[in-house]
XYZ file of C-alpha atoms in Angstrom:
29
model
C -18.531 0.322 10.540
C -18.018 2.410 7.367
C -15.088 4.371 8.628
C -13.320 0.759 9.205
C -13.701 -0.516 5.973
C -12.778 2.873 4.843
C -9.540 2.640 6.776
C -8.745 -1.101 5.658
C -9.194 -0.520 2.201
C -6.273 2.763 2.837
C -4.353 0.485 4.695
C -4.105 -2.345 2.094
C -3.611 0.277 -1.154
C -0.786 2.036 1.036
C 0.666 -1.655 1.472
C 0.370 -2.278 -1.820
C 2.152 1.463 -2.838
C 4.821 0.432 -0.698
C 5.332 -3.150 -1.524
C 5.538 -1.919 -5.741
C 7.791 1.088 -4.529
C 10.224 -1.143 -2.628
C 10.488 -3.124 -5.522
C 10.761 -0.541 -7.999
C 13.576 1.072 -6.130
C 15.369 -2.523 -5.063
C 15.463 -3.254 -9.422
C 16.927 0.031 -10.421
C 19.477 0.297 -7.065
């Protein structure tokens, strides 16, 4: 039970990483 919230929480930050990443490269492209 632990380890899954574990891994959702990782899942959603990585999301998040990616989704502010994609956007910071898509404004200075």
């Amino acid at each position: 039970m632990k380890a899954k919230v574990t891994k959702g929480i990782v899942f959603v930050a990585v999301s998040s990483w990616l989704v502010i990443l994609g956007y910071v490269i898509y404004q200075f492209s």
